[in-house]
Structures are given as structure tokens and as C-alpha cells.
Steps between C-alpha positions, in 0.01 A plus 500: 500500500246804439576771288586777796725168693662549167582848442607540854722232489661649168489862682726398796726322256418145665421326107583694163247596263682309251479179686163594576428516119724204391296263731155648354662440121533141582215443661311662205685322271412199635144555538234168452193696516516653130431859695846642303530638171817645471823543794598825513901377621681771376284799574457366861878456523535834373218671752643290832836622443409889483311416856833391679678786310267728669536306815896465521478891409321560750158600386140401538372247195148530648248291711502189214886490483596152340133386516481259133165529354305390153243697322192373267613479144296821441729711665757700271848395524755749371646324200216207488226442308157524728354155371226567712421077518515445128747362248469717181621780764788295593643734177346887606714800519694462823393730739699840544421502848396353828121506647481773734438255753851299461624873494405537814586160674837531327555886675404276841790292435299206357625245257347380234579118360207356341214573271178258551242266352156681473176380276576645149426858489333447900208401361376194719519404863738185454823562364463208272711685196534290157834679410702508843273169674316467817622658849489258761402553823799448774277327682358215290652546173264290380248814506438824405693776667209754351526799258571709368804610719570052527845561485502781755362343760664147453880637487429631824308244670778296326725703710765586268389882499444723792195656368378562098286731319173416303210676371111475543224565303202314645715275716848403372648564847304401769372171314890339459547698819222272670591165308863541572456597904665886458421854566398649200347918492332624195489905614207785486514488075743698349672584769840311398668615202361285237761672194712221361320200536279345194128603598233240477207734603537838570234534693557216747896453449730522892842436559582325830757283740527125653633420809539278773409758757336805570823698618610425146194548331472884618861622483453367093184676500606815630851504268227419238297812607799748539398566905476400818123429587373545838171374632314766606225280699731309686388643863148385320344154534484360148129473399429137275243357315469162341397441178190280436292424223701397185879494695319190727337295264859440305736469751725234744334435841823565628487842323180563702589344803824755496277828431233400777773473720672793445221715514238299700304795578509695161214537290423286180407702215478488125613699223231623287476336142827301557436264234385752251848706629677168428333523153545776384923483640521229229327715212743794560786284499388299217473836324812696633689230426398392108524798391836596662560153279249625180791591245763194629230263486409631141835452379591179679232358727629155431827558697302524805451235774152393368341477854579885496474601146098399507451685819706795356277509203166478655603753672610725212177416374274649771271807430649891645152585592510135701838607666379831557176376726753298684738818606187705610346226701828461654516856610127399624631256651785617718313779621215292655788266615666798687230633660392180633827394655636837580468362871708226472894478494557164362311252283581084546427281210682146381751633279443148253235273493713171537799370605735494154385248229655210319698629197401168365127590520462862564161557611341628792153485600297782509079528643534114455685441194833443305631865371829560324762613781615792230198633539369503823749461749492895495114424626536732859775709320377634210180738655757644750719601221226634335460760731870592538506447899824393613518114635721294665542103481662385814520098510345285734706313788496154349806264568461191303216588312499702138521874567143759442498834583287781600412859411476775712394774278485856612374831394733757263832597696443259753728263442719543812180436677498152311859399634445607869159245453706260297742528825245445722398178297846361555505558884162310517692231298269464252720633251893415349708354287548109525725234307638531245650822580571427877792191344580735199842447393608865455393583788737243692803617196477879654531335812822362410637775353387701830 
């Protein structure tokens, strides 16, 4: 059962929030995908009783009343330490307070019950974490469920959650969105509030939902946001263009097959200096994110996973007057970027290269050869971040075959404009969310309690 199903049920007083949130305990308590780090049992308890209090007293808990959710384990929790993927954080100061994003979900009437698996400090695209072990994807758990929000996406293509929160940098949404066959929205940069959650790059860093549809994808987004969003094209056709060059040469011909045929008559156009955009992305993470690292490293680089600590410290390592070419080219960048796709409303691109690899070999091939999966499955991700547009992974209709996704990306405050397309995917059935999550066992435990 979706996440509105949910709160409306718990609204009309035809399921508790409690049993809502006891059901979503067990299920993340029993979770076989390693996409948990710590059950929240008490707090939830605590949270789902204070929505039927306000219910039986006749008041309004808000649009997510009852709905159980998990957050990446770089979110504050009031009274938690942020461990932010890593063990030697397993012992931080707890945090005073909760991210201003589960601030906001929780004045909706939300309920939080989980914290989840991520790549240690989100740095990598495959959720393969030495402290806290691999996330598994719900639908071969044999492979990779992607990264660095893994244990985002899986709980809820697991379907033990309603919906979950991650956070992107050049990807770590919409690439375990893809893998794991959910909606996943990174917004316009910046314009969630980032304050409370452990930064990897500043420059790059969004906060952002999963879920198994789009209804519940843009009430989260707009609770997120703090308002009601209208779109103010809709009397408008939406205007598309497909994205050639780079985004075709690395990509699923079923990926290509779905953007010809939902825009058969669109144009197919490149973005200038894409790989050099892609390059230069890594170099300002690289650096953002080693020397956000510089003095911990100093002191104690050995209690880092190793496959991050080197990257952490080549980064740390990188030139300012290197870093500094990269920011102005960006602003070079974006500007040409703008002005040659001010026409259109929507970009399509393959939101990952591949269908999810092996965890027992994780590689991917890339222009021919074997690449590391934490590196490049962010390939078709990572120049769109870059440029802070606002892009949405919407999965593929695929029943029996491994989920991959899509990306409609679209052009600063246009992100309504990307769900009514999104919608318009779906009624073409091209788009949706297939099995697992269609036999989910929470869903069909709501049911019973409805």
C-alpha cells in the first residue's frame, strides 16, 4: 500500500498508526537485504501514538499521518550519533536535533523507524560498506542494489517502507533508484534544506525521496519543500529533447528503445563538453570532499574504509588553483548549457548504464571495457548534477526482468513539469513499478489491518 493509501486509511481511523508502525518495525527488523542500520522501535512507537492522539482528538496529523519511513544514516537523529556510513562515528556526539527534513515529515504526520545502509561517508555508487556490509538488491540479492543511498532504495523496493530519504551528490539517488526499479528526484540544487545531514560535497550535495509512485513521490517532495507546487505550463505541451552523444554510447537498448518511444519526434542533441563536465564533477568532489576529511584523515586515516580513505586523500591532495578552474568552467559551463536548451522543457537520458551488477564481481563495462561499478555507475548522472538541474529517475516497465530507470531532467523550478511528463510516461505504459514491490509483504499486512 502507497504512502497516501496509508495516511488516508490512518485519517478515517480504518488502521492505527501504531499498527501501522508495529508492522514496519518487524518488517525492518527482519530485513535480508543488509539496507538497515539501526530500528528506530521506540521512537516510532512513540511518534504513531501522538498521530492517533491527534486523530481520536479530533485534529488533523497532516497529509503523511502514520506513513513509516527510514532516512540515510547521514541524517541527524535527535539523540543519535550521525555515523554518516562509518564505524569510528558509531561513537560521535549524539545529535541535539533532527534534520530539518525529518522536521518536516514528522510535522506531516510521518513516522520515522529506520536509519539506512549508505557507502561510507556517500562516497561511491555501490553501497558496498566494509563496516555495516553490502545492501542487496530486493530483486536479486545476489547484486548490487547501487549507492550511495543502497539502503534507501532497497528497504523500499523491499517493501517494508512506504517511501525513504537519501541524498545525491553526483548520483546517489537516481542510480539505486534505477537498479532497484523506484522513483527517485534529486531537486533544482539547494533547494531542500540540506542543515542536519553530514555533507559530502557542498557544492554538489541534495537531499531527496523514494517511492513506489509518483502521487507519493510529490506529496514527499512538496512536505520536503514547505509548499504546494503548481505547474504553471500545464495548459502547455511539454517540449523534450533526447540526449545523444555520450548518454547513448553507455546505455541499455531497452533504455533507448523507451526514450525513442516516448518522444519519437523530439530532437537528439548533445550537451557540450559532457565528458570534460563529467571530469571535472569528479575533481570537485574529490576536492570538496578530502578536505572536508583533511584534519580526520590526519589524525586517523587508518580508521577509514580503505576503498574511501585513498579516494578521500587524493582528493585532499588536489591543488586550490586546480579546484578553482573547475568552479569557473562550471559557471562557463551552465551558462552555455542554458542558453542552448532554454527551448526545451525536459531532457531524457538512461539514468544508469546497466542493469545492477554482481556483488560477486562488481564491474560494469564502460566504451568497451571492465570499470569498477563504484565508480562509474554514476556515468549519465554525474554531468547532470554538475549543473544543479533537477532530475528525475522513473523506472522502466519491466516484469520479470531486473529493473533500469530513466531520467527526465528539467530546467530550474521545473520540477512539476517533470512529474506531469513522468505521468504521461506511465499512461503510455512505458513506465512503473514491477515485482518485488507489487507481492510486498507490508503492503498485503496494511491490508489486513484495513
Amino acid at each position: 500500500m502507497n504512502a497516501c493509501a496509508i495516511a488516508a486509511a490512518v485519517r478515517r481511523g480504518q488502521v492505527s498508526a501504531l499498527a501501522v508502525a508495529e508492522r514496519a518495525i518487524a518488517a525492518c527488523g527482519a530485513d535480508s537485504h543488509v539496507a538497515v542500520t539501526r530500528v528506530l522501535a521506540e521512537r516510532a512507537r512513540d511518534a504513531a501514538a501522538k498521530v492517533d492522539a491527534t486523530i481520536a482528538a479530533g485534529g488533523d496529523p497532516g497529509p503523511l499521518a502514520g506513513v513509516p519511513y527510514g532516512v540515510k544514516d547521514l541524517f541527524d537523529v535527535a539523540g543519535l550519533p550521525t555515523t554518516a556510513g562509518s564505524a569510528f562515528r558509531r561513537e560521535a556526539e549524539p545529535a541535539p536535533q533532527d534534520a530539518s527534513a525529518i522536521r518536516r515529515l514528522a510535522d506531516a504526520g510521518a513516522v520515522l523507524v529506520a536509519t539506512l545502509n549508505m557507502d561510507e561517508f556517500a562516497y561511491g555508487f555501490a553501497t558496498i560498506n566494509a563496516s555495516y556490509g553490502t545492501t542487496r538488491n530486493p530483486h536479486d540479492p545476489s547484486r548490487l542494489a547501487g549507492g550511495s543511498s543502497g539502503g534507501s532504495a532497497a528497504i523500499v523496493a523491499s517493501g517494508a517502507l512506504s517511501f525513504s530519504l537519501g541524498s545525491d551528490t553526483n548520483g546517489s539517488i537516481r542510480v539505486p533508484a534505477s537498479l532497484c526499479g523506484l522513483y527517485g528526484l534529486k531537486p533544482a540544487h539547494a533547494s531542500l534544506p540540506l542543515d542536519g545531514t553530514f555533507a559530502f560535497a557542498h557544492s554538489f550535495d541534495d537531499i531527496g525521496p523514494f517511492a513506489t509512485n509518483l502521487g507519493d513521490l510529490a506529496l514527499i517532495w512538496e512536505v520536503l519543500l514547505g509548499r504546494a507546487v503548481a505547474d504553471g505550463g500545464a495548459a502547455y505541451p511539454i517540449r523534450v529533447a533526447r540526449l545523444g552523444g555520450r548518454f547513448r554510447q553507455n546505455a541499455d537498448p531497452a533504455q533507448l528503445a523507451a526514450i525513442d518511444a516516448a518522444a519519437p519526434d523530439a530532437p537528439l542533441v548533445e550537451l557540450p563538453d559532457i565528458a570534460k563536465a563529467r571530469s571535472a564533477a569528479f575533481l570537485m568532489t574529490a576536492y570538496e570532499g578530502g578536505h572536508l576529511h583533511r584534519d580526520t584523515l590526519a589524525r586517523d586515516a587508518m580508521a577509514y574504509d580503505p576503498a574511501v580513505r585513498d579516494r578521500l586523500l587524493a582528493g585532499a591532495l588536489l591543488p586550490d588553483a586546480l579546484y578553482e578552474h573547475a568552479v569557473r568552467w562550471r559557471g562557463e559551463f551552465n551558462a552555455r548549457l542554458r542558453a542552448r536548451f532554454a527551448r526545451f522543457d525536459v531532457l531524457l537520458a538512461p539514468a544508469t548504464p546497466c542493469v545492477a551488477p554482481s556483488i560477486a564481481d562488481p564491474r560494469i563495462e564502460i566504451d568497451g571495457a571492465l570499470s569498477p561499478a563504484r565508480a562509474d555507475l554514476g556515468i549519465h548522472t554525474q554531468p547532470i548534477t554538475f549543473t544543479g538541474l533537477p532530475s528525475l529517475c522513473v523506472p522502466l516497465k519491466r516484469a520479470g526482468q531486473l529493473p533500469l530507470g530513466l531520467q527526465i531532467i528539467g530546467m530550474p523550478g521545473c520540477e512539476a513539469r517533470m512529474l506531469r511528463f513522468a505521468v504521461m510516461l506511465e499512461e503510455k505504459g512505458l513506465t512503473g513499478v514491477t515485482a518485488p514491490i507489487a507481492g510486498s509483504t507490508f503492503g498485503a499486512h496494511v491490508g489486513e489491518l484495513t
